[in-house]
mmCIF file of C-alpha atoms in Angstrom:
data_model
loop_
_atom_site.group_PDB
_atom_site.id
_atom_site.type_symbol
_atom_site.label_atom_id
_atom_site.label_comp_id
_atom_site.label_asym_id
_atom_site.label_seq_id
_atom_site.Cartn_x
_atom_site.Cartn_y
_atom_site.Cartn_z
ATOM 1 C CA UNK A 1 -5.777 -16.314 -14.607
ATOM 2 C CA UNK A 2 -5.474 -12.543 -16.318
ATOM 3 C CA UNK A 3 -2.811 -11.123 -18.054
ATOM 4 C CA UNK A 4 -2.594 -7.549 -19.833
ATOM 5 C CA UNK A 5 -1.113 -7.527 -22.900
ATOM 6 C CA UNK A 6 0.448 -3.655 -24.165
ATOM 7 C CA UNK A 7 1.657 -3.173 -27.119
ATOM 8 C CA UNK A 8 5.027 -0.340 -25.964
ATOM 9 C CA UNK A 9 6.036 2.855 -28.112
ATOM 10 C CA UNK A 10 3.011 4.901 -27.099
ATOM 11 C CA UNK A 11 3.211 8.518 -25.615
ATOM 12 C CA UNK A 12 1.118 8.976 -23.109
ATOM 13 C CA UNK A 13 -1.294 12.535 -23.017
ATOM 14 C CA UNK A 14 -4.127 13.459 -21.107
ATOM 15 C CA UNK A 15 -5.692 13.274 -17.709
ATOM 16 C CA UNK A 16 -6.172 10.200 -14.738
ATOM 17 C CA UNK A 17 -8.313 10.669 -11.447
ATOM 18 C CA UNK A 18 -6.325 8.803 -8.323
ATOM 19 C CA UNK A 19 -8.228 6.717 -6.264
ATOM 20 C CA UNK A 20 -8.003 6.202 -2.576
ATOM 21 C CA UNK A 21 -5.071 5.190 -0.957
ATOM 22 C CA UNK A 22 -5.375 1.207 -0.501
ATOM 23 C CA UNK A 23 -2.697 1.604 2.198
ATOM 24 C CA UNK A 24 -4.976 4.041 3.697
ATOM 25 C CA UNK A 25 -8.198 1.996 3.506
ATOM 26 C CA UNK A 26 -7.255 -0.624 4.769
ATOM 27 C CA UNK A 27 -6.442 0.317 8.643
ATOM 28 C CA UNK A 28 -8.529 2.709 8.534
ATOM 29 C CA UNK A 29 -11.775 0.123 7.220
ATOM 30 C CA UNK A 30 -10.587 -1.600 10.418
ATOM 31 C CA UNK A 31 -10.309 1.430 13.199
ATOM 32 C CA UNK A 32 -15.113 0.350 12.546
ATOM 33 C CA UNK A 33 -14.498 -2.991 14.208
ATOM 34 C CA UNK A 34 -13.176 -0.420 17.091
ATOM 35 C CA UNK A 35 -17.356 1.362 17.940
ATOM 36 C CA UNK A 36 -21.303 -0.204 17.762
ATOM 37 C CA UNK A 37 -21.899 2.896 15.849
ATOM 38 C CA UNK A 38 -22.015 2.859 11.981
ATOM 39 C CA UNK A 39 -19.208 4.303 10.150
ATOM 40 C CA UNK A 40 -19.451 5.115 6.822
ATOM 41 C CA UNK A 41 -16.150 6.301 4.642
ATOM 42 C CA UNK A 42 -16.126 7.716 1.081
ATOM 43 C CA UNK A 43 -13.205 8.250 -1.607
ATOM 44 C CA UNK A 44 -12.377 4.055 -0.570
ATOM 45 C CA UNK A 45 -10.805 2.080 -4.369
ATOM 46 C CA UNK A 46 -12.358 -0.557 -5.741
ATOM 47 C CA UNK A 47 -9.797 -3.436 -5.217
ATOM 48 C CA UNK A 48 -9.027 -6.521 -4.683
ATOM 49 C CA UNK A 49 -7.862 -6.200 -0.904
ATOM 50 C CA UNK A 50 -10.449 -4.151 -0.481
ATOM 51 C CA UNK A 51 -13.354 -6.793 -1.372
ATOM 52 C CA UNK A 52 -10.799 -9.227 0.723
ATOM 53 C CA UNK A 53 -11.202 -6.765 3.955
ATOM 54 C CA UNK A 54 -15.286 -6.424 3.750
ATOM 55 C CA UNK A 55 -15.859 -10.085 2.896
ATOM 56 C CA UNK A 56 -13.621 -11.009 5.969
ATOM 57 C CA UNK A 57 -14.957 -8.805 8.583
ATOM 58 C CA UNK A 58 -18.364 -9.924 7.534
ATOM 59 C CA UNK A 59 -18.361 -13.425 8.272
ATOM 60 C CA UNK A 60 -16.954 -11.649 12.159
ATOM 61 C CA UNK A 61 -20.895 -10.144 12.312
ATOM 62 C CA UNK A 62 -20.186 -7.018 10.607
ATOM 63 C CA UNK A 63 -23.327 -4.946 8.656
ATOM 64 C CA UNK A 64 -21.557 -4.132 4.958
ATOM 65 C CA UNK A 65 -22.793 -1.668 2.837
ATOM 66 C CA UNK A 66 -20.847 -0.682 -0.452
ATOM 67 C CA UNK A 67 -21.778 2.045 -3.014
ATOM 68 C CA UNK A 68 -19.247 0.822 -6.140
ATOM 69 C CA UNK A 69 -20.488 3.667 -8.265
ATOM 70 C CA UNK A 70 -19.381 6.728 -5.988
ATOM 71 C CA UNK A 71 -16.702 4.570 -3.611
ATOM 72 C CA UNK A 72 -18.347 4.339 -0.621
ATOM 73 C CA UNK A 73 -18.555 2.287 1.970
ATOM 74 C CA UNK A 74 -21.048 1.972 5.742
ATOM 75 C CA UNK A 75 -19.963 -0.369 7.922
ATOM 76 C CA UNK A 76 -21.498 -0.915 11.407
ATOM 77 C CA UNK A 77 -20.372 -3.652 13.933
ATOM 78 C CA UNK A 78 -22.835 -2.756 16.614
ATOM 79 C CA UNK A 79 -23.898 -6.890 16.144
ATOM 80 C CA UNK A 80 -19.688 -8.048 15.847
ATOM 81 C CA UNK A 81 -20.029 -11.692 17.330
ATOM 82 C CA UNK A 82 -17.122 -14.100 15.894
ATOM 83 C CA UNK A 83 -13.861 -12.243 16.208
ATOM 84 C CA UNK A 84 -11.971 -14.775 14.887
ATOM 85 C CA UNK A 85 -10.442 -13.695 11.137
ATOM 86 C CA UNK A 86 -9.680 -17.237 9.025
ATOM 87 C CA UNK A 87 -6.554 -18.629 7.320
ATOM 88 C CA UNK A 88 -9.270 -19.275 4.044
ATOM 89 C CA UNK A 89 -10.379 -15.227 3.984
ATOM 90 C CA UNK A 90 -6.180 -14.300 5.570
ATOM 91 C CA UNK A 91 -4.148 -15.970 2.933
ATOM 92 C CA UNK A 92 -3.824 -13.686 0.284
ATOM 93 C CA UNK A 93 -3.508 -10.444 2.237
ATOM 94 C CA UNK A 94 -1.629 -9.821 4.636
ATOM 95 C CA UNK A 95 -3.217 -6.776 5.938
ATOM 96 C CA UNK A 96 -5.608 -8.425 7.883
ATOM 97 C CA UNK A 97 -3.398 -9.058 10.503
ATOM 98 C CA UNK A 98 -5.035 -4.783 11.078
ATOM 99 C CA UNK A 99 -8.614 -7.155 12.581
ATOM 100 C CA UNK A 100 -6.167 -7.946 16.171
ATOM 101 C CA UNK A 101 -5.908 -4.120 17.335
ATOM 102 C CA UNK A 102 -9.324 -3.206 17.440
ATOM 103 C CA UNK A 103 -10.775 -6.435 17.788
ATOM 104 C CA UNK A 104 -7.958 -7.415 20.910
ATOM 105 C CA UNK A 105 -9.596 -3.490 22.987
ATOM 106 C CA UNK A 106 -13.460 -4.198 21.580
ATOM 107 C CA UNK A 107 -13.967 -7.790 22.110
ATOM 108 C CA UNK A 108 -11.857 -8.924 24.807
ATOM 109 C CA UNK A 109 -10.515 -11.361 22.208
ATOM 110 C CA UNK A 110 -9.265 -12.301 18.874
ATOM 111 C CA UNK A 111 -8.180 -15.656 17.291
ATOM 112 C CA UNK A 112 -5.917 -14.069 13.973
ATOM 113 C CA UNK A 113 -3.959 -16.217 11.369
ATOM 114 C CA UNK A 114 -1.276 -15.234 10.452
ATOM 115 C CA UNK A 115 -0.735 -13.244 7.738
ATOM 116 C CA UNK A 116 0.125 -14.457 3.760
ATOM 117 C CA UNK A 117 0.043 -12.184 0.761
ATOM 118 C CA UNK A 118 3.083 -10.771 -1.570
ATOM 119 C CA UNK A 119 6.244 -12.249 -1.480
ATOM 120 C CA UNK A 120 8.959 -10.470 -1.184
ATOM 121 C CA UNK A 121 10.673 -11.228 1.882
ATOM 122 C CA UNK A 122 9.924 -11.157 5.697
ATOM 123 C CA UNK A 123 7.486 -8.750 7.989
ATOM 124 C CA UNK A 124 6.932 -10.424 10.768
ATOM 125 C CA UNK A 125 4.149 -9.945 12.746
ATOM 126 C CA UNK A 126 6.176 -10.338 16.132
ATOM 127 C CA UNK A 127 6.591 -6.559 17.458
ATOM 128 C CA UNK A 128 2.355 -6.401 16.943
ATOM 129 C CA UNK A 129 2.149 -9.270 19.743
ATOM 130 C CA UNK A 130 4.805 -7.335 21.904
ATOM 131 C CA UNK A 131 3.282 -4.466 22.250
ATOM 132 C CA UNK A 132 -0.708 -6.196 22.994
ATOM 133 C CA UNK A 133 1.789 -7.834 24.902
ATOM 134 C CA UNK A 134 2.814 -5.144 26.989
ATOM 135 C CA UNK A 135 -0.357 -3.747 27.223
ATOM 136 C CA UNK A 136 -1.318 -6.998 29.021
ATOM 137 C CA UNK A 137 -3.105 -8.635 26.437
ATOM 138 C CA UNK A 138 -2.374 -12.690 27.297
ATOM 139 C CA UNK A 139 -1.279 -14.278 23.478
ATOM 140 C CA UNK A 140 0.329 -17.899 21.874
ATOM 141 C CA UNK A 141 0.130 -18.662 18.782
ATOM 142 C CA UNK A 142 -0.883 -22.558 17.904
ATOM 143 C CA UNK A 143 -1.510 -24.172 14.679
ATOM 144 C CA UNK A 144 -1.264 -20.894 12.522
ATOM 145 C CA UNK A 145 -3.158 -19.100 14.869
ATOM 146 C CA UNK A 146 -2.703 -15.527 16.728
ATOM 147 C CA UNK A 147 -5.183 -16.294 19.772
ATOM 148 C CA UNK A 148 -4.885 -12.933 21.996
ATOM 149 C CA UNK A 149 -7.269 -12.117 24.851
ATOM 150 C CA UNK A 150 -7.435 -9.080 27.199
ATOM 151 C CA UNK A 151 -10.205 -8.159 30.270
ATOM 152 C CA UNK A 152 -9.764 -4.581 28.871
ATOM 153 C CA UNK A 153 -5.709 -3.541 27.975
ATOM 154 C CA UNK A 154 -3.538 -1.191 29.482
ATOM 155 C CA UNK A 155 -2.259 1.527 28.547
ATOM 156 C CA UNK A 156 1.342 1.384 27.819
ATOM 157 C CA UNK A 157 5.336 2.580 26.306
ATOM 158 C CA UNK A 158 6.000 1.291 23.718
ATOM 159 C CA UNK A 159 9.100 0.895 21.796
ATOM 160 C CA UNK A 160 9.183 -0.727 18.735
ATOM 161 C CA UNK A 161 12.556 -2.541 17.588
ATOM 162 C CA UNK A 162 11.819 -1.870 14.029
ATOM 163 C CA UNK A 163 9.731 1.268 12.365
ATOM 164 C CA UNK A 164 6.713 -1.095 11.050
ATOM 165 C CA UNK A 165 3.281 0.909 9.474
ATOM 166 C CA UNK A 166 1.132 -1.815 10.900
ATOM 167 C CA UNK A 167 2.293 -2.379 13.676
ATOM 168 C CA UNK A 168 2.167 1.364 14.585
ATOM 169 C CA UNK A 169 -1.555 1.977 12.984
ATOM 170 C CA UNK A 170 -2.789 -1.660 14.889
ATOM 171 C CA UNK A 171 -0.664 -0.407 18.854
ATOM 172 C CA UNK A 172 -2.688 3.008 17.665
ATOM 173 C CA UNK A 173 -5.722 1.129 17.333
ATOM 174 C CA UNK A 174 -6.164 -0.925 20.221
ATOM 175 C CA UNK A 175 -4.776 1.674 22.513
ATOM 176 C CA UNK A 176 -7.428 4.345 22.247
ATOM 177 C CA UNK A 177 -9.793 1.642 23.960
ATOM 178 C CA UNK A 178 -7.233 1.067 26.924
ATOM 179 C CA UNK A 179 -6.683 1.874 30.267
ATOM 180 C CA UNK A 180 -5.103 4.974 31.042
ATOM 181 C CA UNK A 181 -2.060 6.506 28.464
ATOM 182 C CA UNK A 182 -0.128 4.360 25.709
ATOM 183 C CA UNK A 183 3.425 6.341 24.159
ATOM 184 C CA UNK A 184 4.338 4.493 20.831
ATOM 185 C CA UNK A 185 8.361 5.057 19.890
ATOM 186 C CA UNK A 186 9.959 4.779 17.205
ATOM 187 C CA UNK A 187 6.358 4.803 15.167
ATOM 188 C CA UNK A 188 5.986 4.748 11.728
ATOM 189 C CA UNK A 189 5.366 8.370 10.313
ATOM 190 C CA UNK A 190 3.947 7.527 6.652
ATOM 191 C CA UNK A 191 1.070 10.143 5.930
ATOM 192 C CA UNK A 192 -1.745 6.195 5.693
ATOM 193 C CA UNK A 193 -0.760 6.215 9.552
ATOM 194 C CA UNK A 194 -1.458 9.935 10.265
ATOM 195 C CA UNK A 195 -4.694 9.559 7.529
ATOM 196 C CA UNK A 196 -5.482 6.974 10.108
ATOM 197 C CA UNK A 197 -5.567 8.649 12.692
ATOM 198 C CA UNK A 198 -7.623 11.656 11.984
ATOM 199 C CA UNK A 199 -10.301 8.912 11.175
ATOM 200 C CA UNK A 200 -9.670 7.827 15.529
ATOM 201 C CA UNK A 201 -10.006 11.221 15.886
ATOM 202 C CA UNK A 202 -12.869 11.560 13.840
ATOM 203 C CA UNK A 203 -13.910 8.595 16.157
ATOM 204 C CA UNK A 204 -13.515 10.132 19.562
ATOM 205 C CA UNK A 205 -10.152 9.200 20.271
ATOM 206 C CA UNK A 206 -8.224 11.146 21.819
ATOM 207 C CA UNK A 207 -3.720 11.523 20.238
ATOM 208 C CA UNK A 208 -1.241 13.427 19.584
ATOM 209 C CA UNK A 209 2.053 13.122 17.524
ATOM 210 C CA UNK A 210 0.902 11.195 14.725
ATOM 211 C CA UNK A 211 3.595 11.989 11.799
ATOM 212 C CA UNK A 212 5.865 11.538 14.563
ATOM 213 C CA UNK A 213 8.062 9.371 15.181
ATOM 214 C CA UNK A 214 6.288 9.250 19.316
ATOM 215 C CA UNK A 215 2.616 9.161 19.062
ATOM 216 C CA UNK A 216 1.048 9.675 22.105
ATOM 217 C CA UNK A 217 -3.230 8.289 22.837
ATOM 218 C CA UNK A 218 -5.038 8.853 26.025
ATOM 219 C CA UNK A 219 -7.242 5.636 26.180
ATOM 220 C CA UNK A 220 -11.243 6.136 25.915
ATOM 221 C CA UNK A 221 -13.902 4.310 27.797
ATOM 222 C CA UNK A 222 -16.164 4.261 23.778
ATOM 223 C CA UNK A 223 -15.670 5.744 20.280
ATOM 224 C CA UNK A 224 -18.850 7.218 17.920
ATOM 225 C CA UNK A 225 -18.978 6.595 14.434
ATOM 226 C CA UNK A 226 -17.729 9.137 12.221
ATOM 227 C CA UNK A 227 -18.113 9.872 8.519
ATOM 228 C CA UNK A 228 -14.028 10.119 7.123
ATOM 229 C CA UNK A 229 -12.787 9.984 3.232
ATOM 230 C CA UNK A 230 -10.151 8.137 3.107
ATOM 231 C CA UNK A 231 -6.756 9.748 0.993
ATOM 232 C CA UNK A 232 -5.115 9.906 -2.431
ATOM 233 C CA UNK A 233 -2.733 7.075 -3.101
ATOM 234 C CA UNK A 234 0.757 8.092 -3.027
ATOM 235 C CA UNK A 235 1.762 5.020 -4.856
ATOM 236 C CA UNK A 236 -0.739 4.320 -7.457
ATOM 237 C CA UNK A 237 0.400 8.719 -8.158
ATOM 238 C CA UNK A 238 3.931 8.184 -8.334
ATOM 239 C CA UNK A 239 3.519 4.638 -10.346
ATOM 240 C CA UNK A 240 1.335 7.329 -13.549
ATOM 241 C CA UNK A 241 4.011 9.725 -13.074
ATOM 242 C CA UNK A 242 6.828 7.217 -14.136
ATOM 243 C CA UNK A 243 4.448 5.457 -16.578
ATOM 244 C CA UNK A 244 4.543 9.009 -18.458
ATOM 245 C CA UNK A 245 8.204 9.258 -17.550
ATOM 246 C CA UNK A 246 9.867 6.365 -19.102
ATOM 247 C CA UNK A 247 7.888 6.140 -21.827
ATOM 248 C CA UNK A 248 7.371 10.496 -22.187
ATOM 249 C CA UNK A 249 4.338 12.186 -22.737
ATOM 250 C CA UNK A 250 2.244 14.927 -20.953
ATOM 251 C CA UNK A 251 0.159 14.440 -18.417
ATOM 252 C CA UNK A 252 -2.337 15.585 -15.612
ATOM 253 C CA UNK A 253 -3.159 13.719 -12.584
ATOM 254 C CA UNK A 254 -6.081 14.655 -10.389
ATOM 255 C CA UNK A 255 -7.834 14.095 -7.005
ATOM 256 C CA UNK A 256 -4.128 13.349 -5.458
ATOM 257 C CA UNK A 257 -1.902 15.550 -3.869
ATOM 258 C CA UNK A 258 2.320 16.011 -3.888
ATOM 259 C CA UNK A 259 2.133 16.473 -0.361
ATOM 260 C CA UNK A 260 3.677 13.243 -0.212
ATOM 261 C CA UNK A 261 5.571 13.136 -3.251
ATOM 262 C CA UNK A 262 8.195 15.143 -2.341
ATOM 263 C CA UNK A 263 11.428 12.574 -2.770
ATOM 264 C CA UNK A 264 9.917 10.731 -5.420
ATOM 265 C CA UNK A 265 8.618 14.299 -7.213
ATOM 266 C CA UNK A 266 12.299 15.511 -6.624
ATOM 267 C CA UNK A 267 14.152 11.912 -8.379
ATOM 268 C CA UNK A 268 11.475 12.453 -11.330
ATOM 269 C CA UNK A 269 13.322 16.158 -11.622
ATOM 270 C CA UNK A 270 16.801 14.661 -11.558
ATOM 271 C CA UNK A 271 15.711 12.199 -14.046
ATOM 272 C CA UNK A 272 15.029 15.528 -16.608
ATOM 273 C CA UNK A 273 10.607 15.428 -16.251
ATOM 274 C CA UNK A 274 8.622 18.969 -16.012
ATOM 275 C CA UNK A 275 6.318 18.722 -13.223
ATOM 276 C CA UNK A 276 3.703 21.469 -11.843
ATOM 277 C CA UNK A 277 1.728 20.693 -8.707
ATOM 278 C CA UNK A 278 -2.180 22.140 -8.305
ATOM 279 C CA UNK A 279 -4.005 22.043 -4.687
ATOM 280 C CA UNK A 280 -5.189 18.558 -6.205
ATOM 281 C CA UNK A 281 -3.646 17.603 -9.543
ATOM 282 C CA UNK A 282 0.286 17.109 -10.262
ATOM 283 C CA UNK A 283 0.788 17.936 -14.501
ATOM 284 C CA UNK A 284 4.321 15.858 -15.681
ATOM 285 C CA UNK A 285 5.882 16.081 -19.197
ATOM 286 C CA UNK A 286 8.892 14.514 -20.582
ATOM 287 C CA UNK A 287 10.591 15.954 -23.182
ATOM 288 C CA UNK A 288 12.845 12.937 -24.049
ATOM 289 C CA UNK A 289 15.230 10.439 -23.118
ATOM 290 C CA UNK A 290 15.605 10.572 -19.378
ATOM 291 C CA UNK A 291 18.545 10.366 -17.154
ATOM 292 C CA UNK A 292 19.449 7.770 -14.961
ATOM 293 C CA UNK A 293 18.666 8.361 -10.787
ATOM 294 C CA UNK A 294 19.955 6.260 -7.786
ATOM 295 C CA UNK A 295 17.912 5.294 -5.320
ATOM 296 C CA UNK A 296 17.806 4.038 -1.220
ATOM 297 C CA UNK A 297 14.818 3.005 -0.020
ATOM 298 C CA UNK A 298 14.037 3.171 3.734
ATOM 299 C CA UNK A 299 11.510 4.714 5.681
ATOM 300 C CA UNK A 300 8.849 7.823 5.112
ATOM 301 C CA UNK A 301 9.951 10.574 4.052
ATOM 302 C CA UNK A 302 12.683 8.558 2.459
ATOM 303 C CA UNK A 303 12.134 7.262 -0.793
ATOM 304 C CA UNK A 304 9.397 4.393 -0.160
ATOM 305 C CA UNK A 305 9.605 0.754 -0.866
ATOM 306 C CA UNK A 306 6.508 0.860 -2.716
ATOM 307 C CA UNK A 307 8.035 2.766 -5.431
ATOM 308 C CA UNK A 308 11.400 0.551 -6.025
ATOM 309 C CA UNK A 309 10.084 -1.355 -8.596
ATOM 310 C CA UNK A 310 8.587 1.576 -11.084
ATOM 311 C CA UNK A 311 11.724 4.065 -10.785
ATOM 312 C CA UNK A 312 14.251 0.858 -12.243
ATOM 313 C CA UNK A 313 11.876 0.942 -14.913
ATOM 314 C CA UNK A 314 12.528 3.764 -15.507
ATOM 315 C CA UNK A 315 16.095 3.345 -15.559
ATOM 316 C CA UNK A 316 16.257 0.698 -17.723
ATOM 317 C CA UNK A 317 15.534 2.922 -20.366
ATOM 318 C CA UNK A 318 17.894 5.792 -18.650
ATOM 319 C CA UNK A 319 20.993 7.159 -19.751
ATOM 320 C CA UNK A 320 23.671 6.111 -17.514
ATOM 321 C CA UNK A 321 23.971 3.353 -14.527
ATOM 322 C CA UNK A 322 21.829 4.015 -11.347
ATOM 323 C CA UNK A 323 22.318 2.399 -8.787
ATOM 324 C CA UNK A 324 19.363 1.249 -6.015
ATOM 325 C CA UNK A 325 19.566 0.137 -2.709
ATOM 326 C CA UNK A 326 16.562 -2.088 -0.621
ATOM 327 C CA UNK A 327 16.816 -1.441 2.676
ATOM 328 C CA UNK A 328 12.764 -2.311 3.981
ATOM 329 C CA UNK A 329 12.583 -6.136 2.134
ATOM 330 C CA UNK A 330 15.463 -8.942 1.517
ATOM 331 C CA UNK A 331 13.508 -10.222 -1.525
ATOM 332 C CA UNK A 332 12.383 -7.226 -3.612
ATOM 333 C CA UNK A 333 13.915 -7.542 -6.929
ATOM 334 C CA UNK A 334 12.713 -10.564 -8.341
ATOM 335 C CA UNK A 335 11.069 -8.208 -11.289
ATOM 336 C CA UNK A 336 14.679 -7.133 -12.591
ATOM 337 C CA UNK A 337 15.081 -10.887 -13.929
ATOM 338 C CA UNK A 338 11.167 -10.084 -15.799
ATOM 339 C CA UNK A 339 12.985 -6.469 -16.905
ATOM 340 C CA UNK A 340 16.700 -9.137 -18.369
ATOM 341 C CA UNK A 341 13.776 -11.183 -20.585
ATOM 342 C CA UNK A 342 12.957 -7.519 -21.713
ATOM 343 C CA UNK A 343 16.476 -6.756 -22.244
ATOM 344 C CA UNK A 344 17.531 -4.734 -19.513
ATOM 345 C CA UNK A 345 21.022 -4.422 -18.421
ATOM 346 C CA UNK A 346 20.498 -5.285 -14.410
ATOM 347 C CA UNK A 347 23.216 -6.715 -12.120
ATOM 348 C CA UNK A 348 22.186 -7.723 -8.337
ATOM 349 C CA UNK A 349 24.414 -8.089 -6.170
ATOM 350 C CA UNK A 350 22.609 -9.052 -2.349
ATOM 351 C CA UNK A 351 20.898 -5.387 -2.119
ATOM 352 C CA UNK A 352 21.810 -3.529 -4.646
ATOM 353 C CA UNK A 353 20.570 -3.474 -7.652
ATOM 354 C CA UNK A 354 23.280 -1.749 -11.330
ATOM 355 C CA UNK A 355 20.673 -0.828 -14.134
ATOM 356 C CA UNK A 356 23.080 0.417 -17.416
ATOM 357 C CA UNK A 357 20.025 1.912 -19.445
ATOM 358 C CA UNK A 358 19.647 0.726 -22.717
ATOM 359 C CA UNK A 359 18.343 1.956 -26.231
ATOM 360 C CA UNK A 360 15.486 0.112 -26.043
ATOM 361 C CA UNK A 361 13.136 -3.443 -24.638
ATOM 362 C CA UNK A 362 12.225 -5.353 -26.309
ATOM 363 C CA UNK A 363 8.453 -6.955 -26.025
ATOM 364 C CA UNK A 364 8.340 -10.572 -24.375
ATOM 365 C CA UNK A 365 5.905 -12.349 -22.022
ATOM 366 C CA UNK A 366 7.062 -11.810 -18.397
ATOM 367 C CA UNK A 367 5.717 -12.808 -15.016
ATOM 368 C CA UNK A 368 4.268 -10.365 -12.081
ATOM 369 C CA UNK A 369 6.152 -11.577 -8.775
ATOM 370 C CA UNK A 370 4.330 -9.177 -6.088
ATOM 371 C CA UNK A 371 2.190 -5.839 -6.464
ATOM 372 C CA UNK A 372 4.800 -3.277 -7.514
ATOM 373 C CA UNK A 373 6.490 -5.771 -9.429
ATOM 374 C CA UNK A 374 3.656 -6.282 -11.739
ATOM 375 C CA UNK A 375 3.442 -2.254 -12.262
ATOM 376 C CA UNK A 376 6.898 -1.810 -13.081
ATOM 377 C CA UNK A 377 6.630 -4.941 -15.417
ATOM 378 C CA UNK A 378 3.874 -2.182 -17.303
ATOM 379 C CA UNK A 379 5.807 0.544 -16.575
ATOM 380 C CA UNK A 380 8.650 -0.949 -18.935
ATOM 381 C CA UNK A 381 6.121 -2.419 -20.810
ATOM 382 C CA UNK A 382 4.481 0.865 -21.919
ATOM 383 C CA UNK A 383 8.306 1.254 -23.579
ATOM 384 C CA UNK A 384 9.398 -1.779 -25.372
ATOM 385 C CA UNK A 385 9.324 -2.698 -28.822
ATOM 386 C CA UNK A 386 6.301 -5.154 -29.979
ATOM 387 C CA UNK A 387 4.378 -6.932 -27.779
ATOM 388 C CA UNK A 388 4.606 -7.532 -23.737
ATOM 389 C CA UNK A 389 2.376 -10.193 -21.863
ATOM 390 C CA UNK A 390 1.877 -9.547 -17.966
ATOM 391 C CA UNK A 391 0.796 -13.272 -16.478
ATOM 392 C CA UNK A 392 -0.563 -13.717 -12.882
ATOM 393 C CA UNK A 393 -2.135 -10.401 -13.382
ATOM 394 C CA UNK A 394 -3.603 -10.790 -10.176
ATOM 395 C CA UNK A 395 -0.961 -8.612 -7.635
ATOM 396 C CA UNK A 396 -1.951 -5.696 -10.099
ATOM 397 C CA UNK A 397 -5.934 -6.035 -8.835
ATOM 398 C CA UNK A 398 -4.918 -5.642 -5.181
ATOM 399 C CA UNK A 399 -3.904 -2.685 -5.506
ATOM 400 C CA UNK A 400 -4.482 -0.202 -8.392
ATOM 401 C CA UNK A 401 -7.718 0.424 -9.514
ATOM 402 C CA UNK A 402 -9.095 -0.070 -13.506
ATOM 403 C CA UNK A 403 -4.968 0.381 -14.288
ATOM 404 C CA UNK A 404 -5.764 -0.375 -18.549
ATOM 405 C CA UNK A 405 -9.104 1.723 -18.406
ATOM 406 C CA UNK A 406 -7.000 4.230 -16.957
ATOM 407 C CA UNK A 407 -4.181 3.890 -18.758
ATOM 408 C CA UNK A 408 -5.781 3.376 -22.144
ATOM 409 C CA UNK A 409 -7.659 7.105 -21.398
ATOM 410 C CA UNK A 410 -3.542 8.136 -21.457
ATOM 411 C CA UNK A 411 -3.782 6.331 -24.505
ATOM 412 C CA UNK A 412 -2.160 3.168 -23.691
ATOM 413 C CA UNK A 413 -2.488 -0.098 -26.310
ATOM 414 C CA UNK A 414 -3.369 -1.950 -22.916
ATOM 415 C CA UNK A 415 -5.957 -4.628 -23.138
ATOM 416 C CA UNK A 416 -6.845 -7.418 -20.141
ATOM 417 C CA UNK A 417 -6.772 -11.530 -21.125
ATOM 418 C CA UNK A 418 -9.134 -13.545 -19.183
#
């Protein structure tokens, strides 16, 4: 199993290009299931989660063509004949649930395994099921599979009990081919939801309100092919900004935007960083030891839970004490124990972590427990004295394209051990 070995203590400098957003690409690739015509996607990141999803839909009868060199993926679901997502394909990636809505809407039925993914707490799919049932789908859950069937879904007024990104995306895709109007209330407002909506509109869908908490979809009889470019990954952007902030240095990230990172950038400014933004680039300079910053995670546009681990790593070596409150997932402080192995001063009480900065961390062997926890450990390793070995980095490969190469280009001493 691959590991990362990082020798800390080097300031980061230089330029790195940000990849397409994993959390936008996954639902958008699933949107290809809604049409019989070919779809072309550009700026698709080269990640394990993307490979898993492409393998999943390929076994459904979808033609998959990929150009690894320029990040282009072409999907043709004209011959889709097997609307099943088996456990073997779904178990490693929770986002596989995103095929449920498109398959029911397009094929009239679907059989999808209950998903797996990161062990960061309960992320129930009941909101997906309730929404599809309200649209007329007959649903049963047996032997670990969701079976849904409907000759044609009907428009409905849907209110999710909790803000759910994948739930909003699944129901929005299903509603595109439903009969009549569907209104999704308490909808997720994330930029990735907006990117999916833009793709669906390019396919002929009639959607308004994406980016607000009320989305309206007028169902159409069919959707057509289109070309869509995946938005830049705001979490990857934030991760590299945090890496440079913690390790010190001067970096410029290209192919990205600050438009969806206001709260993250504000926190980095509060910590003492200097940041300049351009239309498609961000530059960060970290002049010295940073100040501790407290955060509270919440749905967009508040502070993203996917950046919590990275800021915990910053606070481990910052001056002062920070309070981190995690309100999204109940089991997302597993990285704290691993950071303590490096010498971090962290106290956990329920969904609250109190982090007191120390003068230095020391290298050790640590284990990644989920995707974003892995990123937090990488950042801590960059500032720790000596060598740190990070095990189980397959989590990193799920969400960060060529992370060790990008960090090395910025001057980090990092290598992959096989």
